[in-house]
mmCIF file of C-alpha atoms and ligand atoms in Angstrom:
data_model
loop_
_atom_site.group_PDB
_atom_site.id
_atom_site.type_symbol
_atom_site.label_atom_id
_atom_site.label_comp_id
_atom_site.label_asym_id
_atom_site.label_seq_id
_atom_site.Cartn_x
_atom_site.Cartn_y
_atom_site.Cartn_z
ATOM 1 C CA MET A 1 0.000 0.000 0.000
ATOM 2 C CA ARG A 2 2.813 2.375 0.937
ATOM 3 C CA THR A 3 4.671 1.729 -2.275
ATOM 4 C CA PHE A 4 1.458 2.289 -4.218
ATOM 5 C CA VAL A 5 0.905 5.653 -2.528
ATOM 6 C CA GLY A 6 4.541 6.584 -3.249
ATOM 7 C CA ILE A 7 4.152 5.724 -6.915
ATOM 8 C CA THR A 8 0.924 7.681 -7.130
ATOM 9 C CA TYR A 9 2.526 10.782 -5.606
ATOM 10 C CA LYS A 10 5.471 10.512 -7.981
ATOM 11 C CA ARG A 11 3.119 10.312 -10.921
ATOM 12 C CA MET A 12 1.115 13.207 -9.551
ATOM 13 C CA SER A 13 4.163 15.454 -9.406
ATOM 14 C CA VAL A 14 4.944 14.494 -12.992
ATOM 15 C CA HIS A 15 1.392 15.321 -13.964
ATOM 16 C CA LYS A 16 1.631 18.824 -12.443
ATOM 17 C CA GLU A 17 4.462 19.496 -14.841
ATOM 18 C CA ILE A 18 2.328 18.644 -17.861
ATOM 19 C CA LYS A 19 2.172 21.719 -20.069
ATOM 20 C CA ARG A 20 -1.194 21.067 -21.662
ATOM 21 C CA ILE A 21 -3.844 18.496 -20.755
ATOM 22 C CA THR A 22 -5.223 16.657 -23.773
ATOM 23 C CA THR A 23 -7.762 13.878 -24.191
ATOM 24 C CA HIS A 24 -4.774 11.501 -24.336
ATOM 25 C CA THR A 25 -3.473 12.772 -20.983
ATOM 26 C CA LEU A 26 -6.851 11.921 -19.416
ATOM 27 C CA GLN A 27 -6.661 8.428 -20.885
ATOM 28 C CA GLU A 28 -3.184 8.033 -19.364
ATOM 29 C CA PHE A 29 -4.475 9.276 -16.001
ATOM 30 C CA LYS A 30 -7.085 6.528 -16.042
ATOM 31 C CA GLN A 31 -4.507 3.895 -16.941
ATOM 32 C CA ASP A 32 -2.154 5.132 -14.198
ATOM 33 C CA GLY A 33 -4.909 5.415 -11.594
ATOM 34 C CA ILE A 34 -4.531 9.209 -11.293
ATOM 35 C CA LYS A 35 -7.875 10.841 -10.501
ATOM 36 C CA ILE A 36 -9.061 13.584 -12.859
ATOM 37 C CA SER A 37 -10.124 16.991 -11.469
ATOM 38 C CA MET A 38 -12.740 19.031 -13.314
ATOM 39 C CA LEU A 39 -14.617 22.262 -12.500
ATOM 40 C CA THR A 40 -16.897 24.574 -14.413
ATOM 41 C CA ALA A 41 -15.966 28.118 -15.444
ATOM 42 C CA TYR A 42 -17.856 30.622 -17.540
ATOM 43 C CA ASP A 43 -15.677 33.727 -17.544
ATOM 44 C CA TYR A 44 -12.062 34.852 -17.993
ATOM 45 C CA SER A 45 -11.214 35.799 -14.385
ATOM 46 C CA MET A 46 -12.523 32.619 -12.754
ATOM 47 C CA ALA A 47 -11.003 30.417 -15.476
ATOM 48 C CA LYS A 48 -7.607 32.065 -14.897
ATOM 49 C CA ILE A 49 -7.657 31.197 -11.172
ATOM 50 C CA ILE A 50 -8.950 27.658 -11.693
ATOM 51 C CA ASP A 51 -6.399 26.944 -14.420
ATOM 52 C CA SER A 52 -3.462 28.328 -12.466
ATOM 53 C CA ALA A 53 -4.507 26.156 -9.476
ATOM 54 C CA GLY A 54 -3.837 23.143 -11.714
ATOM 55 C CA ILE A 55 -7.274 21.786 -12.597
ATOM 56 C CA ASP A 56 -7.194 19.132 -15.330
ATOM 57 C CA VAL A 57 -10.441 19.922 -17.155
ATOM 58 C CA ILE A 58 -12.506 23.122 -17.289
ATOM 59 C CA LEU A 59 -16.096 22.609 -18.322
ATOM 60 C CA VAL A 60 -17.957 25.549 -19.800
ATOM 61 C CA GLY A 61 -21.201 23.964 -18.683
ATOM 62 C CA ASP A 62 -24.654 24.955 -19.771
ATOM 63 C CA SER A 63 -25.163 25.362 -16.003
ATOM 64 C CA ALA A 64 -24.171 28.923 -17.003
ATOM 65 C CA SER A 65 -27.880 29.191 -17.736
ATOM 66 C CA ASN A 66 -28.540 28.763 -13.984
ATOM 67 C CA VAL A 67 -25.546 30.294 -12.229
ATOM 68 C CA MET A 68 -24.691 33.108 -14.627
ATOM 69 C CA ALA A 69 -28.066 34.022 -16.115
ATOM 70 C CA GLY A 70 -30.433 33.026 -13.287
ATOM 71 C CA HIS A 71 -32.654 30.715 -15.328
ATOM 72 C CA GLU A 72 -34.419 27.882 -13.536
ATOM 73 C CA THR A 73 -33.194 25.265 -16.037
ATOM 74 C CA THR A 74 -30.378 24.855 -18.554
ATOM 75 C CA LEU A 75 -32.785 24.907 -21.487
ATOM 76 C CA PRO A 76 -32.877 28.629 -22.350
ATOM 77 C CA ILE A 77 -29.147 29.179 -22.969
ATOM 78 C CA THR A 78 -28.275 29.670 -26.647
ATOM 79 C CA LEU A 79 -25.297 28.537 -28.706
ATOM 80 C CA ASP A 80 -24.175 32.172 -29.140
ATOM 81 C CA GLN A 81 -24.223 32.642 -25.356
ATOM 82 C CA MET A 82 -22.240 29.424 -24.815
ATOM 83 C CA ILE A 83 -19.694 30.585 -27.392
ATOM 84 C CA TYR A 84 -19.372 33.935 -25.577
ATOM 85 C CA HIS A 85 -18.708 32.180 -22.238
ATOM 86 C CA ALA A 86 -16.373 29.623 -23.822
ATOM 87 C CA SER A 87 -14.256 32.166 -25.699
ATOM 88 C CA SER A 88 -13.758 34.144 -22.444
ATOM 89 C CA VAL A 89 -12.616 30.954 -20.703
ATOM 90 C CA VAL A 90 -10.319 29.846 -23.521
ATOM 91 C CA ARG A 91 -8.510 33.216 -23.450
ATOM 92 C CA ALA A 92 -7.590 32.568 -19.795
ATOM 93 C CA VAL A 93 -6.523 28.937 -19.944
ATOM 94 C CA GLU A 94 -2.949 27.752 -20.427
ATOM 95 C CA ARG A 95 -3.011 24.170 -19.144
ATOM 96 C CA ALA A 96 -6.476 22.662 -18.722
ATOM 97 C CA LEU A 97 -8.516 20.887 -21.367
ATOM 98 C CA VAL A 98 -11.528 23.111 -22.136
ATOM 99 C CA VAL A 99 -14.748 21.197 -22.776
ATOM 100 C CA VAL A 100 -17.902 23.065 -23.818
ATOM 101 C CA ASP A 101 -21.513 21.900 -23.461
ATOM 102 C CA LEU A 102 -23.592 21.926 -26.616
ATOM 103 C CA PRO A 103 -26.804 23.565 -25.375
ATOM 104 C CA PHE A 104 -30.335 22.222 -25.624
ATOM 105 C CA GLY A 105 -31.814 22.432 -29.112
ATOM 106 C CA TYR A 106 -28.513 22.476 -31.024
ATOM 107 C CA TYR A 107 -27.838 18.746 -31.499
ATOM 108 C CA GLN A 108 -30.790 16.542 -30.527
ATOM 109 C CA GLY A 109 -32.494 14.724 -33.402
ATOM 110 C CA ASN A 110 -30.417 16.426 -36.085
ATOM 111 C CA SER A 111 -26.866 15.255 -36.671
ATOM 112 C CA LYS A 112 -26.173 17.905 -39.332
ATOM 113 C CA LEU A 113 -27.106 20.669 -36.867
ATOM 114 C CA ALA A 114 -25.021 18.899 -34.201
ATOM 115 C CA LEU A 115 -21.946 18.999 -36.426
ATOM 116 C CA GLU A 116 -22.537 22.668 -37.323
ATOM 117 C CA SER A 117 -22.947 23.576 -33.626
ATOM 118 C CA ALA A 118 -19.797 21.695 -32.601
ATOM 119 C CA ILE A 119 -17.777 23.305 -35.406
ATOM 120 C CA ARG A 120 -18.933 26.778 -34.297
ATOM 121 C CA VAL A 121 -17.859 26.042 -30.700
ATOM 122 C CA MET A 122 -14.418 24.865 -31.834
ATOM 123 C CA LYS A 123 -13.883 27.632 -34.411
ATOM 124 C CA GLU A 124 -15.398 30.669 -32.670
ATOM 125 C CA ALA A 125 -14.557 29.857 -29.038
ATOM 126 C CA GLY A 126 -11.344 27.885 -29.544
ATOM 127 C CA ALA A 127 -12.636 25.010 -27.385
ATOM 128 C CA HIS A 128 -10.840 21.659 -27.192
ATOM 129 C CA ALA A 129 -13.878 19.350 -27.010
ATOM 130 C CA VAL A 130 -17.666 19.359 -26.687
ATOM 131 C CA LYS A 131 -20.017 17.595 -24.273
ATOM 132 C CA LEU A 132 -23.460 16.239 -25.176
ATOM 133 C CA GLU A 133 -26.154 14.768 -22.927
ATOM 134 C CA GLY A 134 -27.756 11.419 -23.725
ATOM 135 C CA GLY A 135 -27.169 7.863 -24.929
ATOM 136 C CA SER A 136 -28.344 5.852 -27.949
ATOM 137 C CA GLU A 137 -30.737 8.612 -29.036
ATOM 138 C CA ILE A 138 -27.877 11.044 -29.788
ATOM 139 C CA CYS A 139 -25.296 8.572 -31.138
ATOM 140 C CA GLU A 140 -25.839 9.657 -34.735
ATOM 141 C CA SER A 141 -25.038 13.257 -33.730
ATOM 142 C CA ILE A 142 -21.906 12.136 -31.869
ATOM 143 C CA GLU A 143 -20.735 10.038 -34.829
ATOM 144 C CA ARG A 144 -21.119 12.988 -37.176
ATOM 145 C CA ILE A 145 -19.277 15.400 -34.853
ATOM 146 C CA LEU A 146 -16.434 12.895 -34.566
ATOM 147 C CA THR A 147 -16.046 12.839 -38.366
ATOM 148 C CA ALA A 148 -14.780 16.443 -38.093
ATOM 149 C CA GLY A 149 -12.088 15.407 -35.608
ATOM 150 C CA ILE A 150 -13.866 17.049 -32.680
ATOM 151 C CA PRO A 151 -13.482 15.146 -29.384
ATOM 152 C CA VAL A 152 -16.787 14.375 -27.642
ATOM 153 C CA MET A 153 -17.458 13.852 -23.938
ATOM 154 C CA GLY A 154 -20.675 11.977 -23.075
ATOM 155 C CA HIS A 155 -23.041 12.701 -20.171
ATOM 156 C CA LEU A 156 -25.458 10.147 -18.663
ATOM 157 C CA GLY A 157 -27.524 9.743 -15.495
ATOM 158 C CA LEU A 158 -29.185 12.996 -14.493
ATOM 159 C CA THR A 159 -29.163 14.978 -17.727
ATOM 160 C CA PRO A 160 -30.565 18.435 -16.891
ATOM 161 C CA GLN A 161 -31.508 19.204 -20.507
ATOM 162 C CA SER A 162 -34.179 16.455 -20.145
ATOM 163 C CA ILE A 163 -35.559 17.801 -16.855
ATOM 164 C CA TYR A 164 -39.098 18.022 -18.219
ATOM 165 C CA LYS A 165 -38.971 14.322 -19.137
ATOM 166 C CA PHE A 166 -37.713 13.287 -15.664
ATOM 167 C CA GLY A 167 -39.793 15.821 -13.721
ATOM 168 C CA THR A 168 -37.279 16.072 -10.827
ATOM 169 C CA TYR A 169 -33.561 16.422 -10.112
ATOM 170 C CA THR A 170 -33.484 13.307 -7.892
ATOM 171 C CA VAL A 171 -30.971 10.437 -8.158
ATOM 172 C CA ARG A 172 -31.279 8.588 -11.507
ATOM 173 C CA ALA A 173 -30.954 4.914 -12.422
ATOM 174 C CA GLN A 174 -32.035 3.508 -9.076
ATOM 175 C CA GLU A 175 -34.350 1.012 -10.765
ATOM 176 C CA ASP A 176 -32.925 -2.000 -12.650
ATOM 177 C CA THR A 177 -34.355 -1.026 -16.059
ATOM 178 C CA GLU A 178 -32.841 2.452 -16.019
ATOM 179 C CA ALA A 179 -29.549 1.134 -14.608
ATOM 180 C CA LYS A 180 -29.377 -1.477 -17.399
ATOM 181 C CA LYS A 181 -30.047 1.187 -20.048
ATOM 182 C CA LEU A 182 -27.352 3.416 -18.520
ATOM 183 C CA ILE A 183 -24.768 0.596 -18.650
ATOM 184 C CA GLU A 184 -25.687 -0.124 -22.293
ATOM 185 C CA ASP A 185 -25.566 3.581 -23.204
ATOM 186 C CA ALA A 186 -22.181 4.003 -21.531
ATOM 187 C CA ALA A 187 -20.751 1.091 -23.543
ATOM 188 C CA LEU A 188 -22.296 2.514 -26.713
ATOM 189 C CA LEU A 189 -20.830 5.987 -26.124
ATOM 190 C CA GLU A 190 -17.394 4.443 -25.664
ATOM 191 C CA LYS A 191 -17.828 2.317 -28.815
ATOM 192 C CA THR A 192 -18.997 5.367 -30.774
ATOM 193 C CA GLY A 193 -15.783 7.177 -29.875
ATOM 194 C CA CYS A 194 -16.398 9.459 -26.862
ATOM 195 C CA PHE A 195 -13.088 10.195 -25.107
ATOM 196 C CA ALA A 196 -14.689 10.468 -21.642
ATOM 197 C CA LEU A 197 -18.022 10.236 -19.889
ATOM 198 C CA VAL A 198 -19.706 12.279 -17.157
ATOM 199 C CA LEU A 199 -22.074 10.411 -14.834
ATOM 200 C CA GLU A 200 -24.380 12.674 -12.855
ATOM 201 C CA LYS A 201 -26.285 11.787 -9.673
ATOM 202 C CA ILE A 202 -26.511 8.005 -9.867
ATOM 203 C CA PRO A 203 -25.839 5.336 -7.194
ATOM 204 C CA ALA A 204 -22.113 4.986 -6.425
ATOM 205 C CA THR A 205 -22.143 1.204 -6.974
ATOM 206 C CA LEU A 206 -23.532 1.633 -10.495
ATOM 207 C CA ALA A 207 -21.023 4.397 -11.342
ATOM 208 C CA THR A 208 -18.137 2.241 -10.078
ATOM 209 C CA LYS A 209 -19.343 -0.654 -12.218
ATOM 210 C CA VAL A 210 -19.438 1.581 -15.324
ATOM 211 C CA ALA A 211 -15.987 3.060 -14.612
ATOM 212 C CA LYS A 212 -14.523 -0.453 -14.237
ATOM 213 C CA LYS A 213 -16.152 -1.672 -17.433
ATOM 214 C CA LEU A 214 -15.149 1.260 -19.654
ATOM 215 C CA HIS A 215 -11.665 2.004 -20.933
ATOM 216 C CA ILE A 216 -12.351 5.741 -21.258
ATOM 217 C CA PRO A 217 -12.274 7.976 -18.144
ATOM 218 C CA VAL A 218 -15.540 8.290 -16.233
ATOM 219 C CA ILE A 219 -15.971 11.554 -14.310
ATOM 220 C CA GLY A 220 -18.664 11.750 -11.659
ATOM 221 C CA ILE A 221 -20.818 14.404 -10.034
ATOM 222 C CA GLY A 222 -22.811 12.850 -7.223
ATOM 223 C CA ALA A 223 -21.684 9.431 -8.452
ATOM 224 C CA GLY A 224 -19.360 8.410 -5.602
ATOM 225 C CA GLY A 225 -15.632 7.821 -5.356
ATOM 226 C CA GLY A 226 -15.281 4.716 -7.521
ATOM 227 C CA VAL A 227 -15.040 6.679 -10.775
ATOM 228 C CA ASP A 228 -11.953 8.127 -12.475
ATOM 229 C CA GLY A 229 -12.491 11.764 -11.535
ATOM 230 C CA GLN A 230 -14.834 14.360 -10.065
ATOM 231 C CA VAL A 231 -16.560 17.454 -11.409
ATOM 232 C CA LEU A 232 -18.413 20.195 -9.515
ATOM 233 C CA VAL A 233 -19.962 23.494 -10.496
ATOM 234 C CA SER A 234 -17.424 26.090 -9.290
ATOM 235 C CA HIS A 235 -20.103 28.454 -7.946
ATOM 236 C CA ASP A 236 -21.434 25.605 -5.779
ATOM 237 C CA MET A 237 -18.087 24.454 -4.356
ATOM 238 C CA LEU A 238 -17.050 28.047 -3.656
ATOM 239 C CA GLY A 239 -20.315 28.729 -1.834
ATOM 240 C CA ILE A 240 -21.477 31.517 -4.153
ATOM 241 C CA ASN A 241 -24.884 29.816 -4.263
ATOM 242 C CA LYS A 242 -26.460 29.531 -0.841
ATOM 243 C CA GLN A 243 -29.620 27.576 -1.554
ATOM 244 C CA PHE A 244 -28.211 24.631 -3.564
ATOM 245 C CA LYS A 245 -27.189 21.985 -1.005
ATOM 246 C CA PRO A 246 -27.254 18.489 -2.519
ATOM 247 C CA ARG A 247 -25.648 15.693 -0.495
ATOM 248 C CA PHE A 248 -22.799 15.266 -2.997
ATOM 249 C CA LEU A 249 -21.656 18.892 -2.781
ATOM 250 C CA ARG A 250 -18.585 19.727 -0.710
ATOM 251 C CA ARG A 251 -18.305 23.481 -0.059
ATOM 252 C CA TYR A 252 -14.713 24.695 0.123
ATOM 253 C CA LEU A 253 -15.608 28.345 0.768
ATOM 254 C CA ASN A 254 -18.558 30.430 1.794
ATOM 255 C CA LEU A 255 -18.046 33.177 -0.759
ATOM 256 C CA TYR A 256 -21.634 34.417 -0.678
ATOM 257 C CA ASP A 257 -21.192 35.625 2.914
ATOM 258 C CA GLU A 258 -17.627 36.792 2.341
ATOM 259 C CA ILE A 259 -18.580 38.908 -0.663
ATOM 260 C CA GLU A 260 -21.691 40.251 1.059
ATOM 261 C CA ASN A 261 -19.635 41.273 4.108
ATOM 262 C CA ALA A 262 -17.018 42.953 1.914
ATOM 263 C CA VAL A 263 -19.713 44.917 0.061
ATOM 264 C CA LYS A 264 -21.343 45.954 3.370
ATOM 265 C CA GLN A 265 -17.955 47.132 4.637
ATOM 266 C CA TYR A 266 -17.407 49.124 1.411
ATOM 267 C CA ILE A 267 -20.816 50.792 1.758
ATOM 268 C CA ASP A 268 -20.084 51.653 5.411
ATOM 269 C CA ASP A 269 -16.692 53.087 4.467
ATOM 270 C CA ILE A 270 -18.263 55.373 1.856
ATOM 271 C CA LYS A 271 -21.106 56.519 4.075
ATOM 272 C CA SER A 272 -18.769 57.184 7.018
ATOM 273 C CA ARG A 273 -16.280 59.018 4.717
ATOM 274 C CA ASN A 274 -13.627 56.463 5.635
ATOM 275 C CA PHE A 275 -13.011 55.747 1.921
ATOM 276 C CA PRO A 276 -11.070 57.104 0.150
ATOM 277 C CA THR A 277 -8.291 58.278 2.473
ATOM 278 C CA ASN A 278 -5.546 60.721 1.472
ATOM 279 C CA GLU A 279 -3.400 57.738 0.447
ATOM 280 C CA GLU A 280 -6.105 56.529 -1.860
ATOM 281 C CA GLN A 281 -6.401 59.678 -3.965
ATOM 282 C CA TYR A 282 -4.232 61.713 -6.396
HETATM 283 O O1 KIV B 1 -23.412 22.081 -17.066
HETATM 284 C C1 KIV B 1 -22.732 21.589 -16.152
HETATM 285 O O2 KIV B 1 -22.232 22.272 -15.251
HETATM 286 C C2 KIV B 1 -22.537 20.130 -16.165
HETATM 287 C C3 KIV B 1 -21.903 19.508 -14.964
HETATM 288 C C4 KIV B 1 -22.885 19.441 -13.862
HETATM 289 C C5 KIV B 1 -21.310 18.191 -15.263
HETATM 290 O O3 KIV B 1 -22.893 19.491 -17.095
#
């Protein structure tokens, strides 16, 4: 066990020296048993911090629809808006692999549109890969995107773009039929050519089973520790959102309160004529 830990640390220090993470690096991480770290970002300043901290993958998620634009679901965000967010992120990033969500309505049921959308994301935003939600029903779209040499990340389990089909954001694939379909879809996505797969909010035992079965990296959010990596929405893990408290979320900061206190202090300083001081003016 000790030796194993030693080897892992050695590999980890090597991996920090990697200049640019690619889809191949992620594959090597899986083979070497190095866990993959992934976070969302939607703007230049946040992406700069997250990248310089050494994150492996930055996801420009369509969760931007919720956390940046205040929509209830991810459905309203447009391709133009995703490209705006993604291009801001790409300008900041030096090391991480930047994956961009294709938004709702720009790939489902139309593989030609899917290819056009993916090409726009790569060309106009400078992204490195795209992510699509769904299994067998979107395989034709994935196949067509892959013909253009664009890497595709899959996404199964809780797929927020289908929220009106599910009706709730509760844990998916708890029943045998849905679990069986998820296992089949995961195998199909790998066979089709996806370079990685996100599993969202499914039982840990099922996620572990999928990660063991697949050769491509499986990255979980609310899918337990038996997968090849973890992803969280940055605004959630930094505590910028106060209300969202799912069991899988670990909060590393309480930025909502910190920012609010700083703003209150700033207001007080202005009102009490404590800001600016002589040193803070010309
Ligand atoms: O849009 C997003 O942030 C995502 C993650 C939750 C995986 O798809």
